[in-house]
Amino acid sequence: MATSLSRYLVEQQRAKSNIPPELRLLLEVVARACKSISHSVNKGALGGVLGSAQSENVQGEVQKKLDIIANEVLIEANEWGGHLAAMASEEMDSIYIVPNRYPQGEYLLLFDPLDGSSNIDVNVSIGTIFSVLKKPEHSENVSESDFLQPGHAQVAAGYCVYGPQTTLVLTVGDGVAMFTLDREQGSFVLTEENVRIPKDTKEFAINMSNMRHWNQPVSDYIAECLAGSTGPRGKDFNMRWVASMVADVHRILTRGGVFMYPWDKREPNKPGKLRLMYEANPMSWLIEQAGGMATNGMERILDIQPTQLHQRVSVFLGSHNEVERVTAMHKLKS
Ligand code: P6P
């Protein structure tokens, strides 16, 4: 008998008491929202959902129609349930406080509603990334500062990748489980649990077109990979870059690898491109829970104390020994 997401969450709570009813409701609501987003994504041109929305988000990026649709789906699915106090999204300048007409709960939900949107119009995998925090006890009226918690405070994190399969990947701090959407049943079915990333890899993911902008440790690390069996690594490497973090991370969770989006000289005041709160933190927790490692080149991403909701961070994550190596190269140069 296939294990549904609901059964997995109930049995996880029964065994480990780490998914109280309100959190289970939250995760099931997010999963239902991802099913709805998957349906819209899969329609593509037939649903009139491709192309630009002719607007910009807080990041100054042009929003795709599906970015806005996915954001609205997540807001509408979660605001009435009584499990959340507020939400934060890559697509919204400030937090969304649950309206007074609904009861407020003890959780905070953060998400990148549709990551990798530059791939939407070219039919390449994209995804939804989410992170769950608890509202601080002392907090009467929820505010943005309540969200500024380090990644190790997350109580749940995951993503849903909209690719050849629609797969939900989740951790509540007791390993990583994967659920594939059974479209005939309309439910997510457990297809992998206790996901483990190989400690070593021969595959790296980075946008090579930025090479001239990297700092020395990244240049040195990539040069070693490119030298392959003729260089200090003594083995040849392969390269992948989907330009969709969800797709790259899913590949790494599935077969290992190292993903890098480092700081570069183009905008020296920006620590990196990716956002800490709703991209790097949830993905880093998943990677660590699967036996991998995630740093900003110098420190564990999950230990970074946020100061702004939309702050960015350099990201090195994946197979433990590779991330350890490139991090050590940064520390040597610091
Ligand atoms: P570039 C997508 O826009 C994203 O935020 C991540 O999903 C992805 O890894 C990265 O940016 C791609 O950036 O500069 O290669 O297009």
Tab-separated table of C-alpha atoms and ligand atoms in Angstrom:
chain	number	residue	atom	x	y	z
A	1	MET	CA	0.000	0.000	0.000
A	2	ALA	CA	1.600	3.322	-1.098
A	3	THR	CA	2.235	5.798	1.730
A	4	SER	CA	0.527	9.141	1.136
A	5	LEU	CA	1.961	12.415	2.427
A	6	SER	CA	-0.812	12.577	5.038
A	7	ARG	CA	-0.056	9.073	6.332
A	8	TYR	CA	3.683	9.841	6.407
A	9	LEU	CA	3.092	12.989	8.470
A	10	VAL	CA	0.772	11.181	10.924
A	11	GLU	CA	3.192	8.277	11.357
A	12	GLN	CA	6.165	10.649	11.693
A	13	GLN	CA	4.322	12.503	14.481
A	14	ARG	CA	3.375	9.172	16.162
A	15	ALA	CA	7.007	8.011	16.079
A	16	LYS	CA	8.930	11.233	16.705
A	17	SER	CA	6.437	13.851	17.980
A	18	ASN	CA	7.947	16.409	15.598
A	19	ILE	CA	4.878	17.270	13.503
A	20	PRO	CA	2.131	18.654	15.768
A	21	PRO	CA	-1.349	18.901	14.181
A	22	GLU	CA	-1.023	22.586	13.225
A	23	LEU	CA	2.289	21.908	11.461
A	24	ARG	CA	0.798	18.875	9.723
A	25	LEU	CA	-2.085	21.048	8.523
A	26	LEU	CA	0.418	23.664	7.288
A	27	LEU	CA	2.436	21.093	5.333
A	28	GLU	CA	-0.657	19.510	3.799
A	29	VAL	CA	-1.968	22.944	2.763
A	30	VAL	CA	1.397	23.832	1.187
A	31	ALA	CA	1.397	20.481	-0.649
A	32	ARG	CA	-2.115	21.151	-1.990
A	33	ALA	CA	-0.991	24.613	-3.129
A	34	CYS	CA	1.980	23.041	-4.937
A	35	LYS	CA	-0.409	20.647	-6.713
A	36	SER	CA	-2.385	23.655	-7.911
A	37	ILE	CA	0.779	25.477	-9.028
A	38	SER	CA	1.928	22.321	-10.838
A	39	HIS	CA	-1.391	22.229	-12.685
A	40	SER	CA	-0.949	25.838	-13.864
A	41	VAL	CA	2.708	25.293	-14.796
A	42	ASN	CA	1.844	22.172	-16.777
A	43	LYS	CA	-0.766	24.073	-18.814
A	44	GLY	CA	1.905	26.476	-20.099
A	45	ALA	CA	0.844	28.301	-23.243
A	46	LEU	CA	-2.527	26.520	-23.183
A	47	GLY	CA	-3.331	28.304	-19.948
A	48	GLY	CA	-2.182	31.732	-21.080
A	49	VAL	CA	0.217	31.772	-18.119
A	50	LEU	CA	3.538	32.222	-19.901
A	51	GLY	CA	5.451	35.430	-20.380
A	52	SER	CA	6.026	38.556	-18.367
A	53	ALA	CA	3.517	40.133	-15.997
A	54	GLN	CA	4.929	43.552	-16.970
A	55	SER	CA	5.819	44.234	-13.303
A	56	GLU	CA	8.894	44.029	-11.048
A	57	ASN	CA	9.342	42.409	-7.630
A	58	VAL	CA	11.229	43.717	-4.618
A	59	GLN	CA	14.379	42.223	-6.110
A	60	GLY	CA	14.001	44.477	-9.143
A	61	GLU	CA	13.374	41.410	-11.305
A	62	VAL	CA	10.692	41.311	-14.008
A	63	GLN	CA	7.875	39.109	-12.720
A	64	LYS	CA	6.482	36.315	-14.863
A	65	LYS	CA	2.722	35.763	-14.852
A	66	LEU	CA	3.313	32.415	-13.130
A	67	ASP	CA	5.373	34.078	-10.362
A	68	ILE	CA	2.317	36.097	-9.389
A	69	ILE	CA	-0.116	33.182	-9.836
A	70	ALA	CA	2.022	30.923	-7.633
A	71	ASN	CA	2.323	33.628	-4.981
A	72	GLU	CA	-1.445	34.162	-4.910
A	73	VAL	CA	-2.104	30.405	-4.715
A	74	LEU	CA	0.135	30.079	-1.645
A	75	ILE	CA	-1.361	33.127	0.091
A	76	GLU	CA	-4.970	32.066	-0.553
A	77	ALA	CA	-4.338	28.447	0.433
A	78	ASN	CA	-2.718	29.345	3.751
A	79	GLU	CA	-4.370	32.503	5.104
A	80	TRP	CA	-7.651	30.991	6.420
A	81	GLY	CA	-6.369	27.829	8.172
A	82	GLY	CA	-5.478	29.321	11.566
A	83	HIS	CA	-1.996	27.752	11.510
A	84	LEU	CA	-0.073	30.855	10.397
A	85	ALA	CA	0.556	34.309	11.858
A	86	ALA	CA	2.125	35.687	8.671
A	87	MET	CA	3.864	34.862	5.406
A	88	ALA	CA	6.873	36.266	3.529
A	89	SER	CA	7.584	35.832	-0.160
A	90	GLU	CA	10.249	36.713	-2.680
A	91	GLU	CA	7.434	38.350	-4.643
A	92	MET	CA	6.252	40.675	-1.857
A	93	ASP	CA	8.138	43.684	-0.445
A	94	SER	CA	6.869	43.189	3.116
A	95	ILE	CA	5.336	40.388	5.150
A	96	TYR	CA	1.684	39.366	4.689
A	97	ILE	CA	-0.053	39.272	8.066
A	98	VAL	CA	-3.048	36.914	8.250
A	99	PRO	CA	-6.133	39.182	8.042
A	100	ASN	CA	-8.210	39.768	11.190
A	101	ARG	CA	-11.142	37.835	9.672
A	102	TYR	CA	-9.108	34.660	10.197
A	103	PRO	CA	-7.525	33.261	13.396
A	104	GLN	CA	-3.741	33.601	13.664
A	105	GLY	CA	-1.548	30.592	14.405
A	106	GLU	CA	1.961	30.044	15.760
A	107	TYR	CA	3.850	29.488	12.489
A	108	LEU	CA	5.543	31.758	9.967
A	109	LEU	CA	5.752	30.594	6.337
A	110	LEU	CA	8.356	31.910	3.899
A	111	PHE	CA	8.533	30.982	0.238
A	112	ASP	CA	9.946	31.576	-3.186
A	113	PRO	CA	6.698	30.761	-4.975
A	114	LEU	CA	8.285	29.948	-8.308
A	115	ASP	CA	12.064	29.673	-8.329
A	116	GLY	CA	13.867	29.575	-11.648
A	117	SER	CA	11.221	31.587	-13.449
A	118	SER	CA	13.639	32.444	-16.275
A	119	ASN	CA	13.071	28.806	-17.256
A	120	ILE	CA	9.256	28.947	-17.357
A	121	ASP	CA	8.934	30.045	-20.969
A	122	VAL	CA	11.518	27.516	-22.207
A	123	ASN	CA	9.885	24.519	-20.504
A	124	VAL	CA	12.723	23.729	-18.086
A	125	SER	CA	12.130	22.523	-14.503
A	126	ILE	CA	11.169	25.161	-11.917
A	127	GLY	CA	9.917	24.893	-8.359
A	128	THR	CA	8.450	26.272	-5.155
A	129	ILE	CA	10.738	26.594	-2.109
A	130	PHE	CA	9.314	26.963	1.419
A	131	SER	CA	10.575	27.407	4.957
A	132	VAL	CA	8.643	27.236	8.254
A	133	LEU	CA	9.569	29.086	11.447
A	134	LYS	CA	7.733	29.443	14.753
A	135	LYS	CA	6.499	32.869	15.741
A	136	PRO	CA	8.561	33.994	18.768
A	137	GLU	CA	6.625	33.431	22.027
A	138	HIS	CA	6.934	37.028	23.230
A	139	SER	CA	5.614	38.460	19.987
A	140	GLU	CA	2.114	39.932	20.391
A	141	ASN	CA	1.699	41.610	17.001
A	142	VAL	CA	3.702	39.703	14.395
A	143	SER	CA	6.240	41.837	12.541
A	144	GLU	CA	9.057	41.441	10.043
A	145	SER	CA	11.606	41.137	12.859
A	146	ASP	CA	9.891	37.895	13.965
A	147	PHE	CA	11.023	36.354	10.685
A	148	LEU	CA	14.692	37.254	11.196
A	149	GLN	CA	15.699	33.907	12.707
A	150	PRO	CA	18.753	31.865	11.678
A	151	GLY	CA	18.172	28.848	9.461
A	152	HIS	CA	18.793	26.379	12.306
A	153	ALA	CA	15.518	27.603	13.860
A	154	GLN	CA	13.424	26.188	10.992
A	155	VAL	CA	10.836	23.579	12.015
A	156	ALA	CA	10.139	22.411	8.443
A	157	ALA	CA	11.545	23.129	4.978
A	158	GLY	CA	11.149	21.799	1.488
A	159	TYR	CA	10.505	22.382	-2.156
A	160	CYS	CA	8.299	21.109	-4.929
A	161	VAL	CA	10.034	20.623	-8.296
A	162	TYR	CA	7.820	20.912	-11.393
A	163	GLY	CA	9.768	18.751	-13.847
A	164	PRO	CA	9.144	15.472	-15.672
A	165	GLN	CA	7.617	14.501	-12.334
A	166	THR	CA	6.154	16.842	-9.739
A	167	THR	CA	8.053	15.915	-6.569
A	168	LEU	CA	7.690	17.339	-3.069
A	169	VAL	CA	10.855	17.120	-0.938
A	170	LEU	CA	10.522	17.718	2.802
A	171	THR	CA	12.397	17.721	6.102
A	172	VAL	CA	11.152	18.340	9.641
A	173	GLY	CA	14.599	17.676	11.084
A	174	ASP	CA	14.559	13.882	10.919
A	175	GLY	CA	16.033	13.238	7.463
A	176	VAL	CA	14.698	14.016	3.990
A	177	ALA	CA	11.699	12.376	2.291
A	178	MET	CA	10.504	12.672	-1.314
A	179	PHE	CA	6.890	12.397	-2.506
A	180	THR	CA	5.917	12.064	-6.176
A	181	LEU	CA	2.573	13.429	-7.360
A	182	ASP	CA	0.265	10.650	-8.542
A	183	ARG	CA	-1.913	12.618	-10.931
A	184	GLU	CA	-4.495	9.835	-11.185
A	185	GLN	CA	-5.042	9.846	-7.415
A	186	GLY	CA	-4.285	13.564	-7.100
A	187	SER	CA	-2.016	12.901	-4.105
A	188	PHE	CA	1.670	12.937	-3.215
A	189	VAL	CA	3.036	9.420	-2.626
A	190	LEU	CA	6.207	8.603	-0.652
A	191	THR	CA	8.896	7.529	-3.156
A	192	GLU	CA	12.133	8.108	-1.204
A	193	GLU	CA	12.934	8.455	2.491
A	194	ASN	CA	16.206	8.841	4.395
A	195	VAL	CA	17.748	10.509	1.343
A	196	ARG	CA	21.576	10.498	1.602
A	197	ILE	CA	24.015	12.565	-0.492
A	198	PRO	CA	27.348	10.853	-1.392
A	199	LYS	CA	30.202	12.561	0.527
A	200	ASP	CA	32.263	12.840	-2.688
A	201	THR	CA	31.280	13.832	-6.194
A	202	LYS	CA	32.591	14.457	-9.705
A	203	GLU	CA	29.919	16.985	-10.655
A	204	PHE	CA	29.839	20.728	-10.015
A	205	ALA	CA	27.155	23.318	-10.751
A	206	ILE	CA	28.047	26.984	-11.284
A	207	ASN	CA	27.284	29.658	-13.890
A	208	MET	CA	30.630	29.591	-15.733
A	209	SER	CA	29.843	32.794	-17.645
A	210	ASN	CA	30.610	34.695	-14.418
A	211	MET	CA	34.157	33.257	-14.179
A	212	ARG	CA	35.997	36.566	-14.623
A	213	HIS	CA	34.022	38.047	-11.718
A	214	TRP	CA	34.789	35.365	-9.099
A	215	ASN	CA	37.082	35.712	-6.103
A	216	GLN	CA	40.340	33.734	-6.021
A	217	PRO	CA	39.184	30.724	-3.950
A	218	VAL	CA	36.314	30.018	-6.361
A	219	SER	CA	38.591	30.478	-9.386
A	220	ASP	CA	41.163	28.125	-7.844
A	221	TYR	CA	38.541	25.505	-6.937
A	222	ILE	CA	36.968	25.488	-10.407
A	223	ALA	CA	40.424	25.418	-12.052
A	224	GLU	CA	41.159	22.217	-10.106
A	225	CYS	CA	37.881	20.694	-11.292
A	226	LEU	CA	38.612	21.672	-14.912
A	227	ALA	CA	42.165	20.242	-14.700
A	228	GLY	CA	40.491	16.943	-13.910
A	229	SER	CA	42.671	13.821	-13.927
A	230	THR	CA	45.665	15.880	-15.125
A	231	GLY	CA	45.495	18.131	-12.052
A	232	PRO	CA	45.602	17.933	-8.239
A	233	ARG	CA	42.170	16.275	-7.997
A	234	GLY	CA	43.281	13.274	-10.051
A	235	LYS	CA	39.763	12.764	-11.415
A	236	ASP	CA	37.662	14.292	-14.189
A	237	PHE	CA	34.586	16.391	-13.295
A	238	ASN	CA	31.288	16.936	-15.084
A	239	MET	CA	29.368	20.222	-15.032
A	240	ARG	CA	25.648	20.956	-14.819
A	241	TRP	CA	23.861	24.340	-14.535
A	242	VAL	CA	20.047	24.409	-14.888
A	243	ALA	CA	19.725	28.022	-13.659
A	244	SER	CA	16.928	26.737	-11.444
A	245	MET	CA	18.160	26.154	-7.897
A	246	VAL	CA	15.362	23.665	-7.211
A	247	ALA	CA	16.408	21.497	-10.177
A	248	ASP	CA	20.116	21.671	-9.305
A	249	VAL	CA	19.480	20.869	-5.631
A	250	HIS	CA	17.145	17.995	-6.562
A	251	ARG	CA	19.892	16.481	-8.725
A	252	ILE	CA	22.366	16.815	-5.840
A	253	LEU	CA	19.956	15.196	-3.357
A	254	THR	CA	19.433	12.408	-5.887
A	255	ARG	CA	23.050	11.690	-6.979
A	256	GLY	CA	25.420	14.106	-5.235
A	257	GLY	CA	27.270	17.146	-6.539
A	258	VAL	CA	28.241	20.639	-5.454
A	259	PHE	CA	26.195	23.786	-6.225
A	260	MET	CA	27.800	27.235	-6.077
A	261	TYR	CA	26.451	30.750	-6.461
A	262	PRO	CA	29.357	32.814	-5.079
A	263	TRP	CA	29.849	36.520	-4.487
A	264	ASP	CA	31.258	38.251	-7.531
A	265	LYS	CA	32.812	41.574	-8.438
A	266	ARG	CA	29.850	42.788	-10.504
A	267	GLU	CA	28.021	44.054	-7.409
A	268	PRO	CA	30.647	43.909	-4.626
A	269	ASN	CA	28.198	45.171	-1.981
A	270	LYS	CA	25.901	42.207	-2.599
A	271	PRO	CA	27.061	39.046	-0.758
A	272	GLY	CA	25.591	36.891	-3.537
A	273	LYS	CA	22.520	36.498	-5.763
A	274	LEU	CA	20.464	33.968	-3.812
A	275	ARG	CA	18.208	34.953	-0.911
A	276	LEU	CA	18.962	33.678	2.551
A	277	MET	CA	15.522	33.332	4.128
A	278	TYR	CA	13.533	31.501	1.443
A	279	GLU	CA	16.161	29.947	-0.844
A	280	ALA	CA	19.463	29.262	0.947
A	281	ASN	CA	18.103	28.396	4.406
A	282	PRO	CA	15.493	25.793	3.371
A	283	MET	CA	17.826	24.242	0.792
A	284	SER	CA	20.764	24.196	3.239
A	285	TRP	CA	18.698	22.402	5.868
A	286	LEU	CA	17.603	19.770	3.348
A	287	ILE	CA	21.221	19.284	2.243
A	288	GLU	CA	22.477	18.945	5.827
A	289	GLN	CA	19.634	16.585	6.732
A	290	ALA	CA	20.744	14.386	3.795
A	291	GLY	CA	24.368	14.316	5.051
A	292	GLY	CA	25.704	17.192	2.950
A	293	MET	CA	27.152	20.588	3.877
A	294	ALA	CA	26.134	24.184	3.137
A	295	THR	CA	28.242	27.320	3.711
A	296	ASN	CA	28.581	30.859	2.415
A	297	GLY	CA	32.267	30.130	1.801
A	298	MET	CA	33.203	30.970	5.366
A	299	GLU	CA	30.463	29.802	7.740
A	300	ARG	CA	27.502	27.427	7.974
A	301	ILE	CA	24.551	29.063	6.192
A	302	LEU	CA	22.133	27.889	8.898
A	303	ASP	CA	24.095	29.848	11.530
A	304	ILE	CA	23.827	33.220	9.746
A	305	GLN	CA	21.813	35.719	11.799
A	306	PRO	CA	19.543	37.518	9.288
A	307	THR	CA	19.251	41.322	9.389
A	308	GLN	CA	16.907	41.830	6.443
A	309	LEU	CA	14.013	39.767	5.074
A	310	HIS	CA	15.299	39.765	1.489
A	311	GLN	CA	19.018	39.663	2.193
A	312	ARG	CA	21.227	37.700	-0.162
A	313	VAL	CA	24.015	35.221	0.531
A	314	SER	CA	26.778	33.302	-1.252
A	315	VAL	CA	25.925	29.621	-1.487
A	316	PHE	CA	28.144	26.521	-1.588
A	317	LEU	CA	26.133	23.359	-0.901
A	318	GLY	CA	26.079	19.632	-1.631
A	319	SER	CA	28.464	16.700	-1.166
A	320	HIS	CA	30.140	17.193	2.192
A	321	ASN	CA	33.782	16.727	1.194
A	322	GLU	CA	33.579	19.095	-1.796
A	323	VAL	CA	31.873	21.887	0.155
A	324	GLU	CA	34.397	21.383	2.955
A	325	ARG	CA	37.220	21.718	0.387
A	326	VAL	CA	35.991	24.923	-1.270
A	327	THR	CA	35.195	26.422	2.158
A	328	ALA	CA	38.702	25.595	3.385
A	329	MET	CA	40.096	27.359	0.284
A	330	HIS	CA	38.136	30.494	1.271
A	331	LYS	CA	39.397	30.376	4.844
A	332	LEU	CA	42.984	30.017	3.658
A	333	LYS	CA	42.627	33.248	1.652
A	334	SER	CA	40.773	35.185	4.368
B	1	P6P	P1	21.760	32.841	-13.212
B	1	P6P	C1	16.748	31.616	-10.457
B	1	P6P	O1	16.504	32.933	-10.893
B	1	P6P	C2	17.802	31.684	-9.372
B	1	P6P	O2	17.360	32.479	-8.313
B	1	P6P	C3	18.156	30.276	-8.905
B	1	P6P	O3	17.086	29.413	-8.977
B	1	P6P	C4	19.261	29.869	-9.870
B	1	P6P	O4	20.170	28.948	-9.294
B	1	P6P	C5	19.954	31.190	-10.176
B	1	P6P	O5	19.001	32.230	-9.912
B	1	P6P	C6	20.389	31.263	-11.625
B	1	P6P	O6	21.096	32.479	-11.773
B	1	P6P	O7	22.572	34.079	-12.926
B	1	P6P	O8	22.610	31.653	-13.625
B	1	P6P	O9	20.602	33.052	-14.164
